[in-house]
mmCIF file of C-alpha atoms and ligand atoms in Angstrom:
data_model
loop_
_atom_site.group_PDB
_atom_site.id
_atom_site.type_symbol
_atom_site.label_atom_id
_atom_site.label_comp_id
_atom_site.label_asym_id
_atom_site.label_seq_id
_atom_site.Cartn_x
_atom_site.Cartn_y
_atom_site.Cartn_z
ATOM 1 C CA UNK A 1 74.214 -2.181 168.332
ATOM 2 C CA UNK A 2 71.642 -1.538 170.288
ATOM 3 C CA UNK A 3 68.172 -0.061 169.284
ATOM 4 C CA UNK A 4 67.004 2.812 171.180
ATOM 5 C CA UNK A 5 63.083 1.669 170.564
ATOM 6 C CA UNK A 6 60.029 4.312 170.377
ATOM 7 C CA UNK A 7 56.407 3.978 169.631
ATOM 8 C CA UNK A 8 56.670 4.630 165.706
ATOM 9 C CA UNK A 9 59.924 2.197 165.625
ATOM 10 C CA UNK A 10 57.180 -0.676 167.789
ATOM 11 C CA UNK A 11 54.459 0.348 165.139
ATOM 12 C CA UNK A 12 56.666 0.011 162.058
ATOM 13 C CA UNK A 13 58.907 -2.747 163.002
ATOM 14 C CA UNK A 14 55.711 -5.044 163.667
ATOM 15 C CA UNK A 15 53.991 -3.926 159.728
ATOM 16 C CA UNK A 16 57.567 -5.119 158.442
ATOM 17 C CA UNK A 17 57.255 -8.498 160.290
ATOM 18 C CA UNK A 18 53.457 -8.679 159.515
ATOM 19 C CA UNK A 19 53.739 -7.815 155.613
ATOM 20 C CA UNK A 20 56.716 -10.598 155.677
ATOM 21 C CA UNK A 21 54.678 -12.918 156.952
ATOM 22 C CA UNK A 22 52.752 -13.211 154.357
ATOM 23 C CA UNK A 23 55.113 -14.211 152.304
ATOM 24 C CA UNK A 24 55.938 -17.578 154.567
ATOM 25 C CA UNK A 25 54.878 -20.759 155.628
ATOM 26 C CA UNK A 26 56.834 -20.799 158.883
ATOM 27 C CA UNK A 27 58.498 -18.671 161.455
ATOM 28 C CA UNK A 28 61.136 -18.955 162.832
ATOM 29 C CA UNK A 29 61.428 -17.691 166.141
ATOM 30 C CA UNK A 30 64.552 -16.931 167.843
ATOM 31 C CA UNK A 31 65.251 -16.652 171.708
ATOM 32 C CA UNK A 32 68.486 -17.025 173.760
ATOM 33 C CA UNK A 33 68.077 -19.948 175.313
ATOM 34 C CA UNK A 34 69.862 -18.519 178.661
ATOM 35 C CA UNK A 35 67.220 -16.475 178.707
ATOM 36 C CA UNK A 36 64.335 -17.638 176.702
ATOM 37 C CA UNK A 37 60.991 -15.747 178.321
ATOM 38 C CA UNK A 38 62.854 -12.535 178.712
ATOM 39 C CA UNK A 39 64.969 -12.653 175.435
ATOM 40 C CA UNK A 40 61.115 -13.054 173.424
ATOM 41 C CA UNK A 41 59.168 -10.115 172.041
ATOM 42 C CA UNK A 42 56.184 -9.347 174.654
ATOM 43 C CA UNK A 43 53.880 -9.752 171.461
ATOM 44 C CA UNK A 44 54.909 -11.840 169.478
ATOM 45 C CA UNK A 45 52.461 -14.523 169.837
ATOM 46 C CA UNK A 46 49.801 -11.339 168.824
ATOM 47 C CA UNK A 47 52.338 -10.721 166.154
ATOM 48 C CA UNK A 48 52.360 -13.911 164.354
ATOM 49 C CA UNK A 49 48.952 -14.905 165.176
ATOM 50 C CA UNK A 50 48.112 -18.578 163.953
ATOM 51 C CA UNK A 51 51.248 -18.587 161.699
ATOM 52 C CA UNK A 52 53.185 -21.688 162.234
ATOM 53 C CA UNK A 53 56.249 -21.601 164.545
ATOM 54 C CA UNK A 54 59.553 -23.051 165.701
ATOM 55 C CA UNK A 55 61.404 -21.573 169.050
ATOM 56 C CA UNK A 56 64.751 -22.012 168.184
ATOM 57 C CA UNK A 57 66.645 -21.762 171.447
ATOM 58 C CA UNK A 58 70.333 -20.377 170.215
ATOM 59 C CA UNK A 59 73.530 -19.951 172.329
ATOM 60 C CA UNK A 60 72.838 -23.134 173.766
ATOM 61 C CA UNK A 61 75.901 -24.140 173.601
ATOM 62 C CA UNK A 62 76.165 -21.098 176.442
ATOM 63 C CA UNK A 63 73.198 -22.018 178.103
ATOM 64 C CA UNK A 64 73.431 -24.800 181.198
ATOM 65 C CA UNK A 65 72.249 -28.177 179.872
ATOM 66 C CA UNK A 66 70.221 -29.015 182.545
ATOM 67 C CA UNK A 67 67.648 -25.913 181.508
ATOM 68 C CA UNK A 68 67.511 -26.166 178.600
ATOM 69 C CA UNK A 69 66.071 -30.040 178.982
ATOM 70 C CA UNK A 70 63.718 -28.355 180.797
ATOM 71 C CA UNK A 71 62.830 -25.547 178.536
ATOM 72 C CA UNK A 72 61.977 -28.059 176.117
ATOM 73 C CA UNK A 73 59.705 -30.370 178.106
ATOM 74 C CA UNK A 74 57.753 -27.190 178.808
ATOM 75 C CA UNK A 75 57.253 -25.953 175.218
ATOM 76 C CA UNK A 76 56.257 -29.563 174.433
ATOM 77 C CA UNK A 77 53.565 -28.845 177.039
ATOM 78 C CA UNK A 78 52.143 -25.718 175.536
ATOM 79 C CA UNK A 79 52.198 -27.715 171.832
ATOM 80 C CA UNK A 80 55.458 -25.585 170.778
ATOM 81 C CA UNK A 81 57.769 -27.211 168.590
ATOM 82 C CA UNK A 82 61.657 -26.050 170.062
ATOM 83 C CA UNK A 83 64.528 -26.888 169.218
ATOM 84 C CA UNK A 84 68.127 -25.796 170.801
ATOM 85 C CA UNK A 85 70.721 -24.588 168.765
ATOM 86 C CA UNK A 86 74.037 -22.936 168.489
ATOM 87 C CA UNK A 87 74.048 -20.819 165.194
ATOM 88 C CA UNK A 88 77.885 -19.733 165.653
ATOM 89 C CA UNK A 89 78.902 -23.492 164.691
ATOM 90 C CA UNK A 90 75.902 -25.018 163.060
ATOM 91 C CA UNK A 91 74.561 -27.237 165.788
ATOM 92 C CA UNK A 92 70.566 -28.129 165.211
ATOM 93 C CA UNK A 93 70.331 -26.920 161.816
ATOM 94 C CA UNK A 94 69.471 -30.241 159.905
ATOM 95 C CA UNK A 95 66.633 -30.684 162.924
ATOM 96 C CA UNK A 96 65.519 -26.905 161.845
ATOM 97 C CA UNK A 97 65.017 -28.817 158.477
ATOM 98 C CA UNK A 98 63.233 -31.883 159.309
ATOM 99 C CA UNK A 99 60.752 -30.307 161.897
ATOM 100 C CA UNK A 100 59.540 -27.847 159.386
ATOM 101 C CA UNK A 101 58.423 -30.737 157.355
ATOM 102 C CA UNK A 102 56.899 -32.741 160.624
ATOM 103 C CA UNK A 103 54.599 -29.164 160.795
ATOM 104 C CA UNK A 104 53.620 -28.481 157.437
ATOM 105 C CA UNK A 105 53.544 -32.084 156.244
ATOM 106 C CA UNK A 106 49.081 -31.670 156.837
ATOM 107 C CA UNK A 107 49.586 -28.315 155.109
ATOM 108 C CA UNK A 108 51.527 -29.800 151.889
ATOM 109 C CA UNK A 109 49.454 -32.019 152.307
ATOM 110 C CA UNK A 110 46.655 -31.178 151.475
ATOM 111 C CA UNK A 111 48.342 -29.069 148.575
ATOM 112 C CA UNK A 112 49.477 -32.066 146.789
ATOM 113 C CA UNK A 113 46.078 -33.716 147.169
ATOM 114 C CA UNK A 114 44.973 -30.332 145.263
ATOM 115 C CA UNK A 115 47.481 -31.266 142.904
ATOM 116 C CA UNK A 116 50.201 -27.887 144.043
ATOM 117 C CA UNK A 117 53.246 -28.699 142.801
ATOM 118 C CA UNK A 118 55.629 -29.128 145.804
ATOM 119 C CA UNK A 119 57.716 -26.511 146.747
ATOM 120 C CA UNK A 120 60.336 -25.318 149.639
ATOM 121 C CA UNK A 121 58.975 -24.002 152.837
ATOM 122 C CA UNK A 122 59.461 -20.793 153.079
ATOM 123 C CA UNK A 123 60.593 -19.641 156.469
ATOM 124 C CA UNK A 124 61.312 -16.258 158.547
ATOM 125 C CA UNK A 125 63.387 -15.545 161.516
ATOM 126 C CA UNK A 126 62.419 -13.159 163.813
ATOM 127 C CA UNK A 127 63.751 -12.302 167.190
ATOM 128 C CA UNK A 128 65.110 -9.137 169.033
ATOM 129 C CA UNK A 129 68.666 -7.866 168.809
ATOM 130 C CA UNK A 130 71.822 -9.493 169.318
ATOM 131 C CA UNK A 131 69.821 -13.152 169.021
ATOM 132 C CA UNK A 132 71.920 -14.384 167.083
ATOM 133 C CA UNK A 133 69.408 -13.730 163.822
ATOM 134 C CA UNK A 134 72.532 -13.095 161.369
ATOM 135 C CA UNK A 135 73.967 -15.771 162.462
ATOM 136 C CA UNK A 136 71.612 -18.221 162.220
ATOM 137 C CA UNK A 137 71.070 -16.761 158.356
ATOM 138 C CA UNK A 138 74.600 -16.907 157.649
ATOM 139 C CA UNK A 139 74.537 -20.456 159.161
ATOM 140 C CA UNK A 140 72.161 -21.559 157.284
ATOM 141 C CA UNK A 141 72.994 -20.553 153.901
ATOM 142 C CA UNK A 142 76.309 -21.171 154.336
ATOM 143 C CA UNK A 143 77.586 -17.793 153.138
ATOM 144 C CA UNK A 144 78.179 -14.508 154.485
ATOM 145 C CA UNK A 145 74.936 -12.485 154.029
ATOM 146 C CA UNK A 146 75.365 -8.711 155.053
ATOM 147 C CA UNK A 147 74.193 -7.692 157.887
ATOM 148 C CA UNK A 148 71.217 -5.372 157.434
ATOM 149 C CA UNK A 149 71.732 -3.793 160.904
ATOM 150 C CA UNK A 150 69.205 -3.387 163.731
ATOM 151 C CA UNK A 151 67.344 -0.614 162.491
ATOM 152 C CA UNK A 152 64.035 -1.183 162.466
ATOM 153 C CA UNK A 153 63.296 1.742 160.107
ATOM 154 C CA UNK A 154 65.249 0.136 157.149
ATOM 155 C CA UNK A 155 63.130 -1.539 154.393
ATOM 156 C CA UNK A 156 65.075 -3.382 151.635
ATOM 157 C CA UNK A 157 63.959 -5.860 148.663
ATOM 158 C CA UNK A 158 63.082 -9.066 149.565
ATOM 159 C CA UNK A 159 64.800 -11.984 148.961
ATOM 160 C CA UNK A 160 65.331 -15.598 149.527
ATOM 161 C CA UNK A 161 68.405 -17.638 150.749
ATOM 162 C CA UNK A 162 67.929 -21.325 149.922
ATOM 163 C CA UNK A 163 69.195 -23.632 152.533
ATOM 164 C CA UNK A 164 69.353 -26.954 150.713
ATOM 165 C CA UNK A 165 66.194 -27.597 148.398
ATOM 166 C CA UNK A 166 63.357 -27.679 151.190
ATOM 167 C CA UNK A 167 63.965 -24.325 152.591
ATOM 168 C CA UNK A 168 63.923 -20.990 151.808
ATOM 169 C CA UNK A 169 64.701 -18.545 154.387
ATOM 170 C CA UNK A 170 63.773 -13.968 153.912
ATOM 171 C CA UNK A 171 67.933 -13.034 153.731
ATOM 172 C CA UNK A 172 66.124 -10.252 156.462
ATOM 173 C CA UNK A 173 65.073 -11.215 159.605
ATOM 174 C CA UNK A 174 62.400 -9.952 161.205
ATOM 175 C CA UNK A 175 63.493 -7.293 164.451
ATOM 176 C CA UNK A 176 60.910 -7.024 167.199
ATOM 177 C CA UNK A 177 61.597 -5.697 170.733
ATOM 178 C CA UNK A 178 61.848 -7.167 174.130
ATOM 179 C CA UNK A 179 60.104 -6.248 177.226
ATOM 180 C CA UNK A 180 62.473 -3.363 178.321
ATOM 181 C CA UNK A 181 59.761 -2.261 180.403
ATOM 182 C CA UNK A 182 60.530 -4.846 183.028
ATOM 183 C CA UNK A 183 63.560 -3.964 184.972
ATOM 184 C CA UNK A 184 64.443 -8.072 185.426
ATOM 185 C CA UNK A 185 64.025 -8.548 181.520
ATOM 186 C CA UNK A 186 66.602 -5.793 181.411
ATOM 187 C CA UNK A 187 68.980 -7.104 183.755
ATOM 188 C CA UNK A 188 69.023 -10.571 182.381
ATOM 189 C CA UNK A 189 69.718 -9.450 179.166
ATOM 190 C CA UNK A 190 72.162 -7.302 180.545
ATOM 191 C CA UNK A 191 73.825 -9.795 182.287
ATOM 192 C CA UNK A 192 74.158 -12.230 178.879
ATOM 193 C CA UNK A 193 75.561 -9.389 176.749
ATOM 194 C CA UNK A 194 71.849 -8.242 174.939
ATOM 195 C CA UNK A 195 71.726 -5.394 175.320
ATOM 196 C CA UNK A 196 75.047 -2.866 175.249
ATOM 197 C CA UNK A 197 76.998 -2.176 178.820
ATOM 198 C CA UNK A 198 76.307 1.777 177.819
ATOM 199 C CA UNK A 199 72.795 1.277 178.515
ATOM 200 C CA UNK A 200 72.177 0.045 182.107
ATOM 201 C CA UNK A 201 74.328 0.858 185.137
ATOM 202 C CA UNK A 202 77.146 -1.755 185.090
ATOM 203 C CA UNK A 203 77.030 -1.782 189.014
ATOM 204 C CA UNK A 204 73.309 -2.833 189.205
ATOM 205 C CA UNK A 205 73.621 -5.738 186.684
ATOM 206 C CA UNK A 206 76.481 -7.244 188.068
ATOM 207 C CA UNK A 207 74.879 -7.148 191.260
ATOM 208 C CA UNK A 208 71.683 -8.741 189.894
ATOM 209 C CA UNK A 209 74.638 -11.522 187.792
ATOM 210 C CA UNK A 210 76.311 -11.999 191.188
ATOM 211 C CA UNK A 211 73.262 -12.671 193.513
ATOM 212 C CA UNK A 212 71.495 -14.824 190.894
ATOM 213 C CA UNK A 213 75.179 -16.903 190.685
ATOM 214 C CA UNK A 214 74.741 -17.312 194.649
ATOM 215 C CA UNK A 215 71.707 -18.455 194.810
ATOM 216 C CA UNK A 216 71.700 -21.269 191.568
ATOM 217 C CA UNK A 217 75.333 -21.562 190.902
ATOM 218 C CA UNK A 218 77.137 -20.564 194.341
ATOM 219 C CA UNK A 219 79.537 -23.863 193.541
ATOM 220 C CA UNK A 220 80.844 -22.520 190.125
ATOM 221 C CA UNK A 221 81.277 -19.052 192.468
ATOM 222 C CA UNK A 222 83.135 -21.060 195.013
ATOM 223 C CA UNK A 223 85.328 -22.674 192.519
ATOM 224 C CA UNK A 224 86.211 -19.934 190.092
ATOM 225 C CA UNK A 225 87.502 -17.210 192.670
ATOM 226 C CA UNK A 226 88.440 -19.970 195.187
ATOM 227 C CA UNK A 227 85.981 -19.026 198.025
ATOM 228 C CA UNK A 228 85.282 -21.261 201.301
ATOM 229 C CA UNK A 229 81.116 -19.780 201.812
ATOM 230 C CA UNK A 230 79.159 -17.666 199.827
ATOM 231 C CA UNK A 231 78.388 -14.851 202.346
ATOM 232 C CA UNK A 232 74.686 -14.149 202.411
ATOM 233 C CA UNK A 233 74.523 -10.083 202.006
ATOM 234 C CA UNK A 234 75.316 -9.282 198.283
ATOM 235 C CA UNK A 235 77.801 -6.095 198.988
ATOM 236 C CA UNK A 236 79.712 -8.683 200.764
ATOM 237 C CA UNK A 237 80.117 -11.412 198.164
ATOM 238 C CA UNK A 238 81.072 -8.949 195.705
ATOM 239 C CA UNK A 239 83.796 -7.274 198.184
ATOM 240 C CA UNK A 240 84.655 -11.299 198.534
ATOM 241 C CA UNK A 241 84.915 -11.363 194.781
ATOM 242 C CA UNK A 242 86.777 -7.899 194.236
ATOM 243 C CA UNK A 243 89.240 -8.967 196.966
ATOM 244 C CA UNK A 244 90.355 -12.320 195.868
ATOM 245 C CA UNK A 245 90.513 -10.667 192.135
ATOM 246 C CA UNK A 246 92.784 -8.111 193.414
ATOM 247 C CA UNK A 247 90.024 -5.316 192.494
ATOM 248 C CA UNK A 248 91.181 -2.463 195.431
ATOM 249 C CA UNK A 249 92.064 0.949 195.339
ATOM 250 C CA UNK A 250 94.068 2.729 197.082
ATOM 251 C CA UNK A 251 92.905 3.227 200.870
ATOM 252 C CA UNK A 252 91.913 -0.470 200.676
ATOM 253 C CA UNK A 253 87.851 0.352 198.929
ATOM 254 C CA UNK A 254 87.243 -1.804 196.844
ATOM 255 C CA UNK A 255 86.650 -0.922 192.812
ATOM 256 C CA UNK A 256 83.188 -1.689 191.984
ATOM 257 C CA UNK A 257 83.631 -0.807 188.826
ATOM 258 C CA UNK A 258 85.965 -2.932 187.909
ATOM 259 C CA UNK A 259 84.661 -5.519 189.752
ATOM 260 C CA UNK A 260 81.792 -5.775 187.778
ATOM 261 C CA UNK A 261 83.804 -5.364 184.553
ATOM 262 C CA UNK A 262 85.385 -8.182 185.584
ATOM 263 C CA UNK A 263 82.598 -10.518 186.723
ATOM 264 C CA UNK A 264 80.266 -9.940 183.483
ATOM 265 C CA UNK A 265 83.072 -10.512 180.937
ATOM 266 C CA UNK A 266 83.569 -13.900 182.509
ATOM 267 C CA UNK A 267 80.150 -15.063 182.665
ATOM 268 C CA UNK A 268 80.102 -13.173 179.019
ATOM 269 C CA UNK A 269 83.386 -15.573 178.086
ATOM 270 C CA UNK A 270 81.960 -18.696 179.993
ATOM 271 C CA UNK A 271 84.763 -18.814 182.613
ATOM 272 C CA UNK A 272 82.002 -19.387 185.305
ATOM 273 C CA UNK A 273 80.454 -22.812 182.958
ATOM 274 C CA UNK A 274 77.493 -23.294 181.164
ATOM 275 C CA UNK A 275 74.741 -20.302 182.479
ATOM 276 C CA UNK A 276 70.908 -20.534 182.590
ATOM 277 C CA UNK A 277 69.522 -17.516 183.850
ATOM 278 C CA UNK A 278 65.970 -18.345 183.870
ATOM 279 C CA UNK A 279 64.628 -21.634 184.636
ATOM 280 C CA UNK A 280 60.815 -23.142 184.155
ATOM 281 C CA UNK A 281 60.619 -23.023 187.960
ATOM 282 C CA UNK A 282 61.345 -19.303 188.076
ATOM 283 C CA UNK A 283 59.100 -18.214 185.822
ATOM 284 C CA UNK A 284 55.895 -20.543 186.675
ATOM 285 C CA UNK A 285 56.883 -18.416 190.413
HETATM 286 P P1 G4P B 301 71.431 -10.270 165.765
HETATM 287 O O1 G4P B 301 71.714 -10.865 164.084
HETATM 288 O O2 G4P B 301 69.853 -11.167 165.982
HETATM 289 O O3 G4P B 301 71.344 -8.618 166.005
HETATM 290 O O4 G4P B 301 72.429 -11.054 166.214
HETATM 291 P P2 G4P B 301 74.477 -11.582 165.526
HETATM 292 O O5 G4P B 301 73.921 -12.602 164.772
HETATM 293 O O6 G4P B 301 74.811 -10.420 165.048
HETATM 294 O O7 G4P B 301 74.788 -12.433 166.992
HETATM 295 C C1 G4P B 301 74.819 -11.903 168.241
HETATM 296 C C2 G4P B 301 75.971 -12.257 169.097
HETATM 297 O O8 G4P B 301 75.900 -13.521 169.257
HETATM 298 C C3 G4P B 301 77.487 -12.472 167.937
HETATM 299 O O9 G4P B 301 78.710 -12.269 168.693
HETATM 300 C C4 G4P B 301 77.730 -13.751 167.564
HETATM 301 O O10 G4P B 301 78.462 -14.189 166.997
HETATM 302 C C5 G4P B 301 76.716 -14.062 168.799
HETATM 303 N N1 G4P B 301 76.219 -15.400 168.842
HETATM 304 C C6 G4P B 301 75.041 -15.834 167.393
HETATM 305 N N2 G4P B 301 74.519 -17.341 167.730
HETATM 306 C C7 G4P B 301 75.192 -17.747 168.750
HETATM 307 C C8 G4P B 301 75.348 -18.656 169.351
HETATM 308 O O11 G4P B 301 74.878 -19.923 168.606
HETATM 309 N N3 G4P B 301 75.931 -18.895 170.459
HETATM 310 C C9 G4P B 301 77.202 -18.238 170.471
HETATM 311 N N4 G4P B 301 78.252 -18.946 171.512
HETATM 312 N N5 G4P B 301 77.334 -16.909 169.816
HETATM 313 C C10 G4P B 301 76.110 -17.294 168.932
HETATM 314 P P3 G4P B 301 79.101 -10.754 168.654
HETATM 315 O O12 G4P B 301 80.139 -10.990 170.424
HETATM 316 O O13 G4P B 301 78.611 -9.713 168.431
HETATM 317 O O14 G4P B 301 80.302 -11.174 167.737
HETATM 318 P P4 G4P B 301 81.339 -12.255 167.388
HETATM 319 O O15 G4P B 301 81.453 -13.135 168.521
HETATM 320 O O16 G4P B 301 80.740 -13.353 166.556
HETATM 321 O O17 G4P B 301 82.243 -11.515 166.480
#
């Protein structure tokens, strides 16, 4: 479900997260490993302030492994703990617990020195819609929790979900908005399927995605669509893919809607392999 974020929703979502922060020791900030910057909330640093945090690069199974390694180095350089995970199959779940213990060691040692009885680490998952928050909670909880819905106004009683003996999660995640006023961010979110197709112009998204692939992953396009060359001109490239896939209407006109749908479906279902639409270099530029 895609939320229409209005200022009132944003303020309420922020307030709800701020309330939850009072209950926990650590934030798990969930981002999409394919677009680790565009899938973040633009105010996240300010909202979570000094709370310890781990950035979880989710859907790492779909991201370009080389790019993910660079992102990990990038976060490390910034002093931010980060982990690649795949909430769908459960890769990285053990590391979430061990990294949380490492991040909070000092705090818990301090509490122990004051005679406070040891207790489980309390955590909150935060992220934009569709980044995999419910999937991760279900995976960690090892059961199917009800999806609370992506409505930022929904309030439910807080409940803790046990993850082994050492971790407890709030059962409802913190849902924050993406930086949707930035057009490129919107295109990347739409390409990866985080924004529903009805919201953005499908052809525009497909044109962006194809241009990106032509530049960064030309060999994958060549292979998938049996192209000998990658035309520099994006429209020519689009037409070449359309022709190879028979997306042609009567009169020989290219069916842009059909080609756009096909291309985005194939990107999202990994027919072109594991792709990352954001690299550390592209962000520094
Ligand atoms: P949210 O709570 O943050 O809104 O996200 P949610 O868990 O609903 O996940 C959104 C979509 O992302 C789901 O796909 C989910 O299966 C998929 N997903 C979550 N984590 C991962 C991951 O690590 N790897 C991969 N490949 N996919 C992941 P969906 O199409 O909405 O549903 P379905 O495919 O599960 O039926």
